[in-house]
Structures are given as structure tokens and as C-alpha cells.
């Protein structure tokens, strides 16, 4: 893809240009928020701390920095798939599997369309997914590291705070305490640019998050799907209510699973199910659905452990609905319609439900795994 993007003159990384430009503006004391960088929707909407993380890239010419960032995303993709594979083999899968390398390839293929878009735009979702996977894997043995990594996630996308619910319910206070301390430090760090400037930056950041939904739309959120199927008005209160209900359900499930080990199958599906659910809860771009990769890996490994024709057939349908909406395959007009219909959002909800069903089946009868 790296070669093809250059040959086709499409090595743009427009999202990364926003991060690079915001960091460059921060370095030179210029406006960071409320100003489009590149495209009309190219507003920087992450915390000032995140802008500081991109300062090393801003010290490089944009094309050089974009090449480095492209390979960071590619490396993170490989790392996520391998780390999930090892995690599943150690804690979820009951026995050895044939042709494990094939499972790695299949895991990538399930989200290939979203990864292609992620690489083309140069977004941060795969990096966030890597942090989430490492945080989950470290929660038991290295809780403070996990807390710091989760704090970084919150600084990029505050709505990812939903991921802390299972740890709060299970009383992982070292993790929570480290996350809170790290979050406070990350919020305070921009004071190096001056207290007044730091205050202005954070105020502008909060305003940018409020305005985020004003220039983006999504047919894949639960609220938009309800609007399309029932006619209920898609309003901010409805979205807030759905998020609140999700948090309540997640708390109840975490409480029912709190006696299980932190690496248990139920806790795996709960944590990564909440992560995969995020683009169904908030308005965001379609490449955010690559956050479902841990659930795809889970389903693939469990199906490889014990073939179930009906479940396999349903999984294939989900994979097609989730990852086949490409303008190269369907054409731009049909692809836009499929996206507006919310097919991807429905497929994502089906994947979460399927993963939960597989987990429940084994919990109720391990012999049927």
C-alpha cells in the first residue's frame, strides 16, 4: 500500500496533517483549535497533551514525518494482531490450534478495509487500539502501566473512559489511581507554555469537542439506527441516554464477572466489546470500526477451536457487512448509500452480540467451546 499510494499520488495522510499542523502551531504559539488544517473538517480536537506528543513529528518536514507515521501505524497493526493472538492462546483458547499463522491473516482481513482507510488518512485509531490491548494485558501484573496507558486513551478520546468501568467494579485501585494521577499530570503538562496559554488551550479543546458533532454525521450510531427504524428523533438527549444505559449495563455485567480472573473470556469480551461499541455510541469516522479487531480475533480463534457451521455462516455474513463497503468495490454512490443506511453499524452490533453469545455458551458449558 505504501508503494501504491505513492505511485497513485495519494500519499496524503490528511488526518496526520492535522496533528502535524496542530503541533507546529503549538510550537510557534499560533492557534491550535477552531482552525481547519487542510480539509474543511480538519480541526484538531484532541487534548493539548496530545498535540505535545506530535511535536517531534512537527520538527520534521511533513512528507518525512508522514512516512514515519505511516510505518508507525503499520507496525502497530502487526503488533496488535500478534499480541491479541498470544493473549487468546494464553487465556481464552482451551487447546492448540492448527495453522495459527492463518488466523493472524484472517484477523487482518476482517478489518482490512478499515486499516486501508486508517493508513490512507494517517489516523490514530490503530495506535489507540495497541494501547488498549497492552493496557488490558498489563492490568493484572502491571496495573500502574495499564492505568497510564488508559489515561493516554482518555486524553485522545475522552469517551473511552467507558473502558475503566470493569476495573472500577473489580476494585483495581492501583490501576485507577495511576490513571487518575497520570491524567492530571497530562492535563497540567501544557503549563510549560504558560499558565494563561494552557488555560486557553484547554478551554478551546473543550469547545472543539462540543462542536465535533456539528460538522460530522454518521448513520452507524445506535441513535441514528433507531431514528431510521422507528422514527424517533435523533437528538443529543437520546444519544446521552443510550450512553448512560450502556454504562449501567456494563456495570452490571462487570459485577457479574468480577469473581472471574481479569484475563477470563467474559472480561475479555466485556472490555473489548465496550471498545468496539464506541463508534456505535458517538459520531465518528468509519475507520474507528477497526476497534472491533479484538472481537474478530476472538471469534476466529474460537471458531478454529471448534467449528460450528451456523455460527461460522453468521460470522461470514458479519465480515462481509462490516468490511466490504469499499468505493473500489461498490462505487462511490452505492458505497455512500450503504454507509448512510448504517449497515456497518448494524454489523458491528451483530459482531458484539455474536462474541457475547460465544462467551456465554462456553461459560454455561465448557464442553461446547
mmCIF file of C-alpha atoms in Angstrom:
data_model
loop_
_atom_site.group_PDB
_atom_site.id
_atom_site.type_symbol
_atom_site.label_atom_id
_atom_site.label_comp_id
_atom_site.label_asym_id
_atom_site.label_seq_id
_atom_site.Cartn_x
_atom_site.Cartn_y
_atom_site.Cartn_z
ATOM 1 C CA UNK A 1 0.000 0.000 0.000
ATOM 2 C CA UNK A 2 2.900 2.337 0.751
ATOM 3 C CA UNK A 3 4.167 1.882 -2.811
ATOM 4 C CA UNK A 4 0.725 2.135 -4.423
ATOM 5 C CA UNK A 5 -0.156 5.323 -2.511
ATOM 6 C CA UNK A 6 2.987 6.975 -3.866
ATOM 7 C CA UNK A 7 2.502 5.669 -7.412
ATOM 8 C CA UNK A 8 -1.091 6.926 -7.468
ATOM 9 C CA UNK A 9 -0.197 10.285 -5.950
ATOM 10 C CA UNK A 10 -2.467 9.573 -2.964
ATOM 11 C CA UNK A 11 0.045 9.545 -0.123
ATOM 12 C CA UNK A 12 -1.822 12.351 1.646
ATOM 13 C CA UNK A 13 -2.378 11.328 5.293
ATOM 14 C CA UNK A 14 -4.818 14.210 5.725
ATOM 15 C CA UNK A 15 -5.661 13.348 9.332
ATOM 16 C CA UNK A 16 -1.986 13.208 10.243
ATOM 17 C CA UNK A 17 -1.567 16.601 8.579
ATOM 18 C CA UNK A 18 -3.989 17.949 11.183
ATOM 19 C CA UNK A 19 -1.916 16.513 14.044
ATOM 20 C CA UNK A 20 1.345 17.709 12.495
ATOM 21 C CA UNK A 21 -0.048 21.188 11.830
ATOM 22 C CA UNK A 22 -1.509 21.472 15.346
ATOM 23 C CA UNK A 23 1.827 20.523 16.892
ATOM 24 C CA UNK A 24 3.597 23.003 14.637
ATOM 25 C CA UNK A 25 1.129 25.727 15.669
ATOM 26 C CA UNK A 26 1.688 24.854 19.323
ATOM 27 C CA UNK A 27 5.442 25.177 18.876
ATOM 28 C CA UNK A 28 5.118 28.633 17.312
ATOM 29 C CA UNK A 29 2.442 29.967 19.659
ATOM 30 C CA UNK A 30 -0.246 30.011 16.965
ATOM 31 C CA UNK A 31 -3.909 28.970 17.029
ATOM 32 C CA UNK A 32 -4.345 25.229 17.595
ATOM 33 C CA UNK A 33 -8.139 24.813 17.895
ATOM 34 C CA UNK A 34 -11.019 26.095 15.789
ATOM 35 C CA UNK A 35 -8.881 26.393 12.662
ATOM 36 C CA UNK A 36 -9.124 23.791 9.868
ATOM 37 C CA UNK A 37 -5.804 22.328 8.815
ATOM 38 C CA UNK A 38 -6.007 21.145 5.222
ATOM 39 C CA UNK A 39 -9.575 19.952 4.567
ATOM 40 C CA UNK A 40 -12.658 21.846 5.746
ATOM 41 C CA UNK A 41 -13.231 19.314 8.542
ATOM 42 C CA UNK A 42 -9.569 19.169 9.534
ATOM 43 C CA UNK A 43 -10.000 20.545 13.046
ATOM 44 C CA UNK A 44 -7.689 19.374 15.811
ATOM 45 C CA UNK A 45 -9.934 18.052 18.576
ATOM 46 C CA UNK A 46 -7.610 16.214 20.937
ATOM 47 C CA UNK A 47 -6.130 17.493 24.203
ATOM 48 C CA UNK A 48 -3.150 19.890 24.316
ATOM 49 C CA UNK A 49 -1.112 16.992 25.750
ATOM 50 C CA UNK A 50 -1.724 15.003 22.562
ATOM 51 C CA UNK A 51 -0.580 17.974 20.485
ATOM 52 C CA UNK A 52 2.631 17.895 22.521
ATOM 53 C CA UNK A 53 3.094 14.204 21.661
ATOM 54 C CA UNK A 54 3.204 15.147 17.972
ATOM 55 C CA UNK A 55 5.799 17.903 18.459
ATOM 56 C CA UNK A 56 8.700 15.557 17.481
ATOM 57 C CA UNK A 57 6.933 14.959 14.155
ATOM 58 C CA UNK A 58 6.443 18.698 13.666
ATOM 59 C CA UNK A 59 10.226 19.126 13.825
ATOM 60 C CA UNK A 60 10.433 17.139 10.576
ATOM 61 C CA UNK A 61 9.247 18.150 7.088
ATOM 62 C CA UNK A 62 5.688 16.945 6.600
ATOM 63 C CA UNK A 63 6.455 14.285 3.982
ATOM 64 C CA UNK A 64 9.249 12.792 6.088
ATOM 65 C CA UNK A 65 7.035 12.868 9.181
ATOM 66 C CA UNK A 66 4.152 11.276 7.269
ATOM 67 C CA UNK A 67 6.369 8.402 6.116
ATOM 68 C CA UNK A 68 7.444 7.770 9.714
ATOM 69 C CA UNK A 69 3.825 7.925 10.920
ATOM 70 C CA UNK A 70 2.643 5.577 8.155
ATOM 71 C CA UNK A 71 5.087 2.930 9.333
ATOM 72 C CA UNK A 72 4.131 3.560 12.945
ATOM 73 C CA UNK A 73 0.548 2.648 12.029
ATOM 74 C CA UNK A 74 1.685 -0.394 10.041
ATOM 75 C CA UNK A 75 3.863 -1.560 12.923
ATOM 76 C CA UNK A 76 1.042 -1.026 15.405
ATOM 77 C CA UNK A 77 -1.284 -3.104 13.210
ATOM 78 C CA UNK A 78 1.111 -6.048 13.186
ATOM 79 C CA UNK A 79 1.787 -5.681 16.915
ATOM 80 C CA UNK A 80 -1.924 -5.627 17.778
ATOM 81 C CA UNK A 81 -2.693 -8.775 15.787
ATOM 82 C CA UNK A 82 0.239 -10.721 17.259
ATOM 83 C CA UNK A 83 -0.440 -9.506 20.811
ATOM 84 C CA UNK A 84 -4.111 -10.475 20.568
ATOM 85 C CA UNK A 85 -3.148 -13.882 19.174
ATOM 86 C CA UNK A 86 -0.835 -14.581 22.119
ATOM 87 C CA UNK A 87 -3.381 -13.252 24.593
ATOM 88 C CA UNK A 88 -6.081 -15.529 23.228
ATOM 89 C CA UNK A 89 -3.815 -18.586 23.180
ATOM 90 C CA UNK A 90 -2.698 -17.998 26.777
ATOM 91 C CA UNK A 91 -6.030 -17.207 28.385
ATOM 92 C CA UNK A 92 -9.013 -17.951 26.104
ATOM 93 C CA UNK A 93 -8.376 -20.877 23.769
ATOM 94 C CA UNK A 94 -8.578 -24.254 25.502
ATOM 95 C CA UNK A 95 -6.189 -26.201 23.296
ATOM 96 C CA UNK A 96 -3.614 -25.945 20.480
ATOM 97 C CA UNK A 97 -4.807 -24.691 17.126
ATOM 98 C CA UNK A 98 -3.810 -25.813 13.649
ATOM 99 C CA UNK A 99 -2.264 -23.269 11.267
ATOM 100 C CA UNK A 100 -2.086 -20.343 13.725
ATOM 101 C CA UNK A 101 -0.478 -18.061 11.122
ATOM 102 C CA UNK A 102 -3.617 -18.354 9.027
ATOM 103 C CA UNK A 103 -5.602 -16.988 11.964
ATOM 104 C CA UNK A 104 -3.380 -13.909 12.012
ATOM 105 C CA UNK A 105 -4.025 -13.279 8.317
ATOM 106 C CA UNK A 106 -7.772 -13.779 8.733
ATOM 107 C CA UNK A 107 -7.834 -11.335 11.652
ATOM 108 C CA UNK A 108 -6.263 -8.683 9.446
ATOM 109 C CA UNK A 109 -8.586 -9.414 6.524
ATOM 110 C CA UNK A 110 -11.657 -8.859 8.720
ATOM 111 C CA UNK A 111 -10.717 -5.197 9.206
ATOM 112 C CA UNK A 112 -8.587 -4.734 6.074
ATOM 113 C CA UNK A 113 -10.913 -2.121 4.584
ATOM 114 C CA UNK A 114 -10.733 -0.009 7.738
ATOM 115 C CA UNK A 115 -6.954 -0.461 8.019
ATOM 116 C CA UNK A 116 -6.534 0.738 4.431
ATOM 117 C CA UNK A 117 -8.514 3.873 5.250
ATOM 118 C CA UNK A 118 -6.567 4.306 8.500
ATOM 119 C CA UNK A 119 -3.263 4.190 6.615
ATOM 120 C CA UNK A 120 -4.528 6.480 3.858
ATOM 121 C CA UNK A 121 -5.698 9.118 6.351
ATOM 122 C CA UNK A 122 -2.938 8.610 8.918
ATOM 123 C CA UNK A 123 -5.343 8.487 11.859
ATOM 124 C CA UNK A 124 -4.604 7.432 15.453
ATOM 125 C CA UNK A 125 -7.109 4.594 15.910
ATOM 126 C CA UNK A 126 -4.668 1.718 15.455
ATOM 127 C CA UNK A 127 -2.247 3.329 17.883
ATOM 128 C CA UNK A 128 -5.093 3.674 20.392
ATOM 129 C CA UNK A 129 -6.055 0.041 19.862
ATOM 130 C CA UNK A 130 -2.478 -1.021 20.575
ATOM 131 C CA UNK A 131 -2.504 0.988 23.819
ATOM 132 C CA UNK A 132 -5.838 -0.585 24.793
ATOM 133 C CA UNK A 133 -4.591 -4.125 24.120
ATOM 134 C CA UNK A 134 -1.386 -3.574 26.097
ATOM 135 C CA UNK A 135 -3.355 -1.932 28.934
ATOM 136 C CA UNK A 136 -5.735 -4.897 29.145
ATOM 137 C CA UNK A 137 -2.886 -7.423 29.036
ATOM 138 C CA UNK A 138 -0.990 -5.486 31.747
ATOM 139 C CA UNK A 139 -3.921 -4.845 34.091
ATOM 140 C CA UNK A 140 -3.229 -7.804 36.377
ATOM 141 C CA UNK A 141 0.579 -7.853 36.620
ATOM 142 C CA UNK A 142 1.403 -4.203 35.885
ATOM 143 C CA UNK A 143 -1.696 -2.200 36.858
ATOM 144 C CA UNK A 144 0.087 1.157 37.074
ATOM 145 C CA UNK A 145 1.316 0.832 33.492
ATOM 146 C CA UNK A 146 -2.213 -0.084 32.413
ATOM 147 C CA UNK A 147 -3.586 2.978 34.205
ATOM 148 C CA UNK A 148 -1.122 5.300 32.485
ATOM 149 C CA UNK A 149 -1.943 3.835 29.061
ATOM 150 C CA UNK A 150 -5.683 4.238 29.677
ATOM 151 C CA UNK A 151 -5.047 7.855 30.693
ATOM 152 C CA UNK A 152 -3.406 8.451 27.305
ATOM 153 C CA UNK A 153 -6.512 6.994 25.638
ATOM 154 C CA UNK A 154 -8.711 9.414 27.576
ATOM 155 C CA UNK A 155 -6.533 12.372 26.552
ATOM 156 C CA UNK A 156 -7.088 11.472 22.900
ATOM 157 C CA UNK A 157 -10.750 10.479 23.089
ATOM 158 C CA UNK A 158 -12.397 11.220 26.472
ATOM 159 C CA UNK A 159 -15.379 8.982 25.712
ATOM 160 C CA UNK A 160 -13.023 5.997 26.048
ATOM 161 C CA UNK A 161 -13.409 6.468 29.800
ATOM 162 C CA UNK A 162 -16.109 3.804 29.421
ATOM 163 C CA UNK A 163 -13.258 1.264 29.392
ATOM 164 C CA UNK A 164 -12.478 1.896 33.058
ATOM 165 C CA UNK A 165 -15.847 0.553 34.239
ATOM 166 C CA UNK A 166 -14.747 -3.111 34.552
ATOM 167 C CA UNK A 167 -11.659 -2.086 36.543
ATOM 168 C CA UNK A 168 -13.657 0.154 38.852
ATOM 169 C CA UNK A 169 -16.163 -2.594 39.593
ATOM 170 C CA UNK A 170 -13.401 -5.134 40.261
ATOM 171 C CA UNK A 171 -11.609 -2.693 42.577
ATOM 172 C CA UNK A 172 -8.382 -2.308 40.564
ATOM 173 C CA UNK A 173 -7.450 0.738 42.636
ATOM 174 C CA UNK A 174 -3.780 0.742 41.675
ATOM 175 C CA UNK A 175 -4.784 0.936 38.027
ATOM 176 C CA UNK A 176 -7.437 3.585 38.635
ATOM 177 C CA UNK A 177 -5.167 5.626 40.906
ATOM 178 C CA UNK A 178 -2.303 5.556 38.418
ATOM 179 C CA UNK A 179 -4.693 6.534 35.631
ATOM 180 C CA UNK A 180 -6.074 9.496 37.570
ATOM 181 C CA UNK A 181 -2.585 10.676 38.582
ATOM 182 C CA UNK A 182 -1.293 10.331 35.017
ATOM 183 C CA UNK A 183 -4.348 12.114 33.632
ATOM 184 C CA UNK A 184 -3.864 15.052 35.998
ATOM 185 C CA UNK A 185 -0.189 15.251 35.021
ATOM 186 C CA UNK A 186 -1.074 15.184 31.315
ATOM 187 C CA UNK A 187 -3.591 17.972 31.787
ATOM 188 C CA UNK A 188 -1.045 20.031 33.731
ATOM 189 C CA UNK A 189 1.915 19.489 31.404
ATOM 190 C CA UNK A 190 0.974 22.212 28.849
ATOM 191 C CA UNK A 191 1.590 24.783 31.612
ATOM 192 C CA UNK A 192 5.169 24.823 30.278
ATOM 193 C CA UNK A 193 3.787 27.156 27.604
ATOM 194 C CA UNK A 194 2.491 29.495 30.311
ATOM 195 C CA UNK A 195 -0.445 29.193 32.676
ATOM 196 C CA UNK A 196 -2.683 31.574 30.753
ATOM 197 C CA UNK A 197 -1.916 29.923 27.408
ATOM 198 C CA UNK A 198 -2.504 26.472 28.930
ATOM 199 C CA UNK A 199 -5.891 27.577 30.251
ATOM 200 C CA UNK A 200 -6.856 28.968 26.829
ATOM 201 C CA UNK A 201 -5.761 25.737 25.134
ATOM 202 C CA UNK A 202 -7.890 23.565 27.404
ATOM 203 C CA UNK A 203 -10.891 25.860 27.043
ATOM 204 C CA UNK A 204 -10.579 25.683 23.261
ATOM 205 C CA UNK A 205 -10.204 21.897 23.470
ATOM 206 C CA UNK A 206 -13.453 21.540 25.413
ATOM 207 C CA UNK A 207 -15.227 23.786 22.930
ATOM 208 C CA UNK A 208 -13.884 21.762 19.986
ATOM 209 C CA UNK A 209 -15.286 18.547 21.484
ATOM 210 C CA UNK A 210 -18.706 20.147 21.909
ATOM 211 C CA UNK A 211 -18.680 21.290 18.276
ATOM 212 C CA UNK A 212 -17.400 17.961 16.935
ATOM 213 C CA UNK A 213 -20.874 16.682 16.059
ATOM 214 C CA UNK A 214 -21.746 19.879 14.211
ATOM 215 C CA UNK A 215 -19.630 19.081 11.153
ATOM 216 C CA UNK A 216 -19.735 15.262 11.179
ATOM 217 C CA UNK A 217 -22.608 12.862 10.618
ATOM 218 C CA UNK A 218 -22.887 9.106 10.991
ATOM 219 C CA UNK A 219 -25.554 6.625 10.028
ATOM 220 C CA UNK A 220 -23.925 3.960 12.174
ATOM 221 C CA UNK A 221 -24.748 5.170 15.676
ATOM 222 C CA UNK A 222 -27.457 3.436 17.681
ATOM 223 C CA UNK A 223 -29.432 6.682 17.852
ATOM 224 C CA UNK A 224 -29.361 7.100 14.065
ATOM 225 C CA UNK A 225 -30.353 3.453 13.568
ATOM 226 C CA UNK A 226 -33.288 3.945 15.950
ATOM 227 C CA UNK A 227 -34.282 7.055 14.046
ATOM 228 C CA UNK A 228 -34.231 5.170 10.747
ATOM 229 C CA UNK A 229 -36.172 2.143 12.004
ATOM 230 C CA UNK A 230 -38.624 3.671 14.499
ATOM 231 C CA UNK A 231 -38.798 7.321 13.506
ATOM 232 C CA UNK A 232 -37.682 8.554 16.930
ATOM 233 C CA UNK A 233 -35.874 11.884 16.657
ATOM 234 C CA UNK A 234 -32.081 11.567 16.755
ATOM 235 C CA UNK A 235 -31.246 14.171 19.399
ATOM 236 C CA UNK A 236 -28.408 14.792 21.833
ATOM 237 C CA UNK A 237 -30.540 13.686 24.830
ATOM 238 C CA UNK A 238 -31.234 10.377 23.079
ATOM 239 C CA UNK A 239 -27.513 9.843 22.484
ATOM 240 C CA UNK A 240 -26.710 10.687 26.105
ATOM 241 C CA UNK A 241 -29.441 8.316 27.286
ATOM 242 C CA UNK A 242 -28.050 5.465 25.186
ATOM 243 C CA UNK A 243 -24.536 6.073 26.540
ATOM 244 C CA UNK A 244 -25.862 6.187 30.111
ATOM 245 C CA UNK A 245 -27.781 2.929 29.582
ATOM 246 C CA UNK A 246 -24.652 1.338 28.129
ATOM 247 C CA UNK A 247 -22.666 2.323 31.209
ATOM 248 C CA UNK A 248 -25.324 0.859 33.508
ATOM 249 C CA UNK A 249 -25.392 -2.434 31.586
ATOM 250 C CA UNK A 250 -21.588 -2.545 31.524
ATOM 251 C CA UNK A 251 -21.506 -2.033 35.303
ATOM 252 C CA UNK A 252 -23.982 -4.878 35.872
ATOM 253 C CA UNK A 253 -22.023 -7.226 33.588
ATOM 254 C CA UNK A 254 -18.726 -6.269 35.221
ATOM 255 C CA UNK A 255 -20.221 -7.011 38.640
ATOM 256 C CA UNK A 256 -21.408 -10.433 37.500
ATOM 257 C CA UNK A 257 -17.933 -11.177 36.113
ATOM 258 C CA UNK A 258 -15.889 -9.659 38.944
ATOM 259 C CA UNK A 259 -15.183 -13.058 40.539
ATOM 260 C CA UNK A 260 -13.573 -14.306 37.340
ATOM 261 C CA UNK A 261 -9.903 -13.734 36.625
ATOM 262 C CA UNK A 262 -9.029 -10.445 34.896
ATOM 263 C CA UNK A 263 -7.936 -12.374 31.798
ATOM 264 C CA UNK A 264 -11.083 -14.501 31.624
ATOM 265 C CA UNK A 265 -13.101 -14.827 28.454
ATOM 266 C CA UNK A 266 -16.039 -12.914 29.893
ATOM 267 C CA UNK A 267 -13.869 -9.961 30.895
ATOM 268 C CA UNK A 268 -12.116 -10.042 27.505
ATOM 269 C CA UNK A 269 -15.422 -9.784 25.642
ATOM 270 C CA UNK A 270 -16.711 -7.093 28.020
ATOM 271 C CA UNK A 271 -13.627 -4.865 27.761
ATOM 272 C CA UNK A 272 -13.138 -5.154 24.021
ATOM 273 C CA UNK A 273 -16.892 -5.192 23.423
ATOM 274 C CA UNK A 274 -17.102 -1.758 25.057
ATOM 275 C CA UNK A 275 -14.190 -0.607 22.904
ATOM 276 C CA UNK A 276 -15.838 -1.915 19.727
ATOM 277 C CA UNK A 277 -19.138 -0.295 20.706
ATOM 278 C CA UNK A 278 -17.685 3.244 20.819
ATOM 279 C CA UNK A 279 -18.393 4.138 17.138
ATOM 280 C CA UNK A 280 -21.976 2.945 17.693
ATOM 281 C CA UNK A 281 -22.343 5.408 20.578
ATOM 282 C CA UNK A 282 -20.708 8.580 19.242
ATOM 283 C CA UNK A 283 -20.499 10.239 15.836
ATOM 284 C CA UNK A 284 -17.153 9.376 14.306
ATOM 285 C CA UNK A 285 -15.468 8.210 11.098
ATOM 286 C CA UNK A 286 -15.921 4.694 9.731
ATOM 287 C CA UNK A 287 -12.284 3.690 10.254
ATOM 288 C CA UNK A 288 -12.979 3.776 14.001
ATOM 289 C CA UNK A 289 -14.738 0.449 13.496
ATOM 290 C CA UNK A 290 -11.327 -1.210 13.277
ATOM 291 C CA UNK A 291 -11.572 -1.093 17.085
ATOM 292 C CA UNK A 292 -13.604 -4.294 16.635
ATOM 293 C CA UNK A 293 -10.427 -6.185 15.683
ATOM 294 C CA UNK A 294 -10.086 -7.877 19.133
ATOM 295 C CA UNK A 295 -13.597 -9.313 18.779
ATOM 296 C CA UNK A 296 -12.883 -10.525 15.243
ATOM 297 C CA UNK A 297 -9.728 -12.233 16.537
ATOM 298 C CA UNK A 298 -11.705 -13.752 19.400
ATOM 299 C CA UNK A 299 -14.400 -15.163 17.109
ATOM 300 C CA UNK A 300 -11.843 -16.523 14.633
ATOM 301 C CA UNK A 301 -9.867 -18.297 17.350
ATOM 302 C CA UNK A 302 -12.981 -19.792 18.956
ATOM 303 C CA UNK A 303 -14.288 -20.977 15.578
ATOM 304 C CA UNK A 304 -10.898 -22.523 14.846
ATOM 305 C CA UNK A 305 -11.078 -24.270 18.218
ATOM 306 C CA UNK A 306 -14.460 -25.803 17.459
ATOM 307 C CA UNK A 307 -16.199 -25.408 14.109
ATOM 308 C CA UNK A 308 -19.882 -24.547 14.367
ATOM 309 C CA UNK A 309 -21.418 -24.242 10.868
ATOM 310 C CA UNK A 310 -24.280 -21.940 11.845
ATOM 311 C CA UNK A 311 -22.031 -19.625 13.848
ATOM 312 C CA UNK A 312 -19.443 -19.680 11.059
ATOM 313 C CA UNK A 313 -22.070 -18.729 8.483
ATOM 314 C CA UNK A 314 -23.275 -15.837 10.613
ATOM 315 C CA UNK A 315 -19.682 -14.720 11.177
ATOM 316 C CA UNK A 316 -19.016 -14.656 7.420
ATOM 317 C CA UNK A 317 -22.106 -12.510 6.874
ATOM 318 C CA UNK A 318 -20.915 -10.120 9.578
ATOM 319 C CA UNK A 319 -17.465 -9.911 7.982
ATOM 320 C CA UNK A 320 -18.982 -9.009 4.605
ATOM 321 C CA UNK A 321 -21.306 -6.371 6.040
ATOM 322 C CA UNK A 322 -18.548 -4.977 8.253
ATOM 323 C CA UNK A 323 -15.707 -4.791 5.781
ATOM 324 C CA UNK A 324 -16.920 -4.933 2.179
ATOM 325 C CA UNK A 325 -18.174 -1.354 1.855
ATOM 326 C CA UNK A 326 -15.385 -0.020 -0.308
ATOM 327 C CA UNK A 327 -15.891 2.531 -3.050
ATOM 328 C CA UNK A 328 -13.462 0.476 -5.167
ATOM 329 C CA UNK A 329 -15.841 -2.494 -4.917
ATOM 330 C CA UNK A 330 -19.260 -0.831 -4.860
ATOM 331 C CA UNK A 331 -18.627 2.519 -6.486
ATOM 332 C CA UNK A 332 -18.797 5.834 -4.660
ATOM 333 C CA UNK A 333 -22.573 6.316 -4.986
ATOM 334 C CA UNK A 334 -23.576 2.883 -3.665
ATOM 335 C CA UNK A 335 -20.854 2.991 -1.006
ATOM 336 C CA UNK A 336 -22.221 6.299 0.307
ATOM 337 C CA UNK A 337 -25.730 4.842 0.415
ATOM 338 C CA UNK A 338 -24.599 1.744 2.305
ATOM 339 C CA UNK A 339 -22.838 3.982 4.804
ATOM 340 C CA UNK A 340 -25.916 6.190 5.180
ATOM 341 C CA UNK A 341 -28.090 3.113 5.771
ATOM 342 C CA UNK A 342 -25.920 2.206 8.750
ATOM 343 C CA UNK A 343 -25.002 -1.277 7.512
ATOM 344 C CA UNK A 344 -21.603 -1.054 9.189
ATOM 345 C CA UNK A 345 -23.167 -0.063 12.491
ATOM 346 C CA UNK A 346 -25.587 -2.997 12.371
ATOM 347 C CA UNK A 347 -22.767 -5.415 11.507
ATOM 348 C CA UNK A 348 -20.719 -4.111 14.427
ATOM 349 C CA UNK A 349 -23.604 -4.676 16.843
ATOM 350 C CA UNK A 350 -24.046 -8.180 15.406
ATOM 351 C CA UNK A 351 -20.352 -8.909 15.996
ATOM 352 C CA UNK A 352 -20.602 -7.783 19.626
ATOM 353 C CA UNK A 353 -23.705 -9.924 20.132
ATOM 354 C CA UNK A 354 -22.044 -12.932 18.454
ATOM 355 C CA UNK A 355 -18.943 -12.613 20.645
ATOM 356 C CA UNK A 356 -21.113 -12.373 23.752
ATOM 357 C CA UNK A 357 -23.057 -15.430 22.611
ATOM 358 C CA UNK A 358 -19.880 -17.479 22.095
ATOM 359 C CA UNK A 359 -18.643 -16.467 25.552
ATOM 360 C CA UNK A 360 -21.960 -17.284 27.231
ATOM 361 C CA UNK A 361 -22.106 -20.661 25.535
ATOM 362 C CA UNK A 362 -18.727 -21.688 26.882
ATOM 363 C CA UNK A 363 -19.400 -20.230 30.331
ATOM 364 C CA UNK A 364 -22.561 -22.306 30.591
ATOM 365 C CA UNK A 365 -20.996 -25.482 29.208
ATOM 366 C CA UNK A 366 -17.207 -25.579 28.675
ATOM 367 C CA UNK A 367 -17.536 -28.794 26.716
ATOM 368 C CA UNK A 368 -19.278 -26.936 23.886
ATOM 369 C CA UNK A 369 -16.417 -24.498 23.344
#
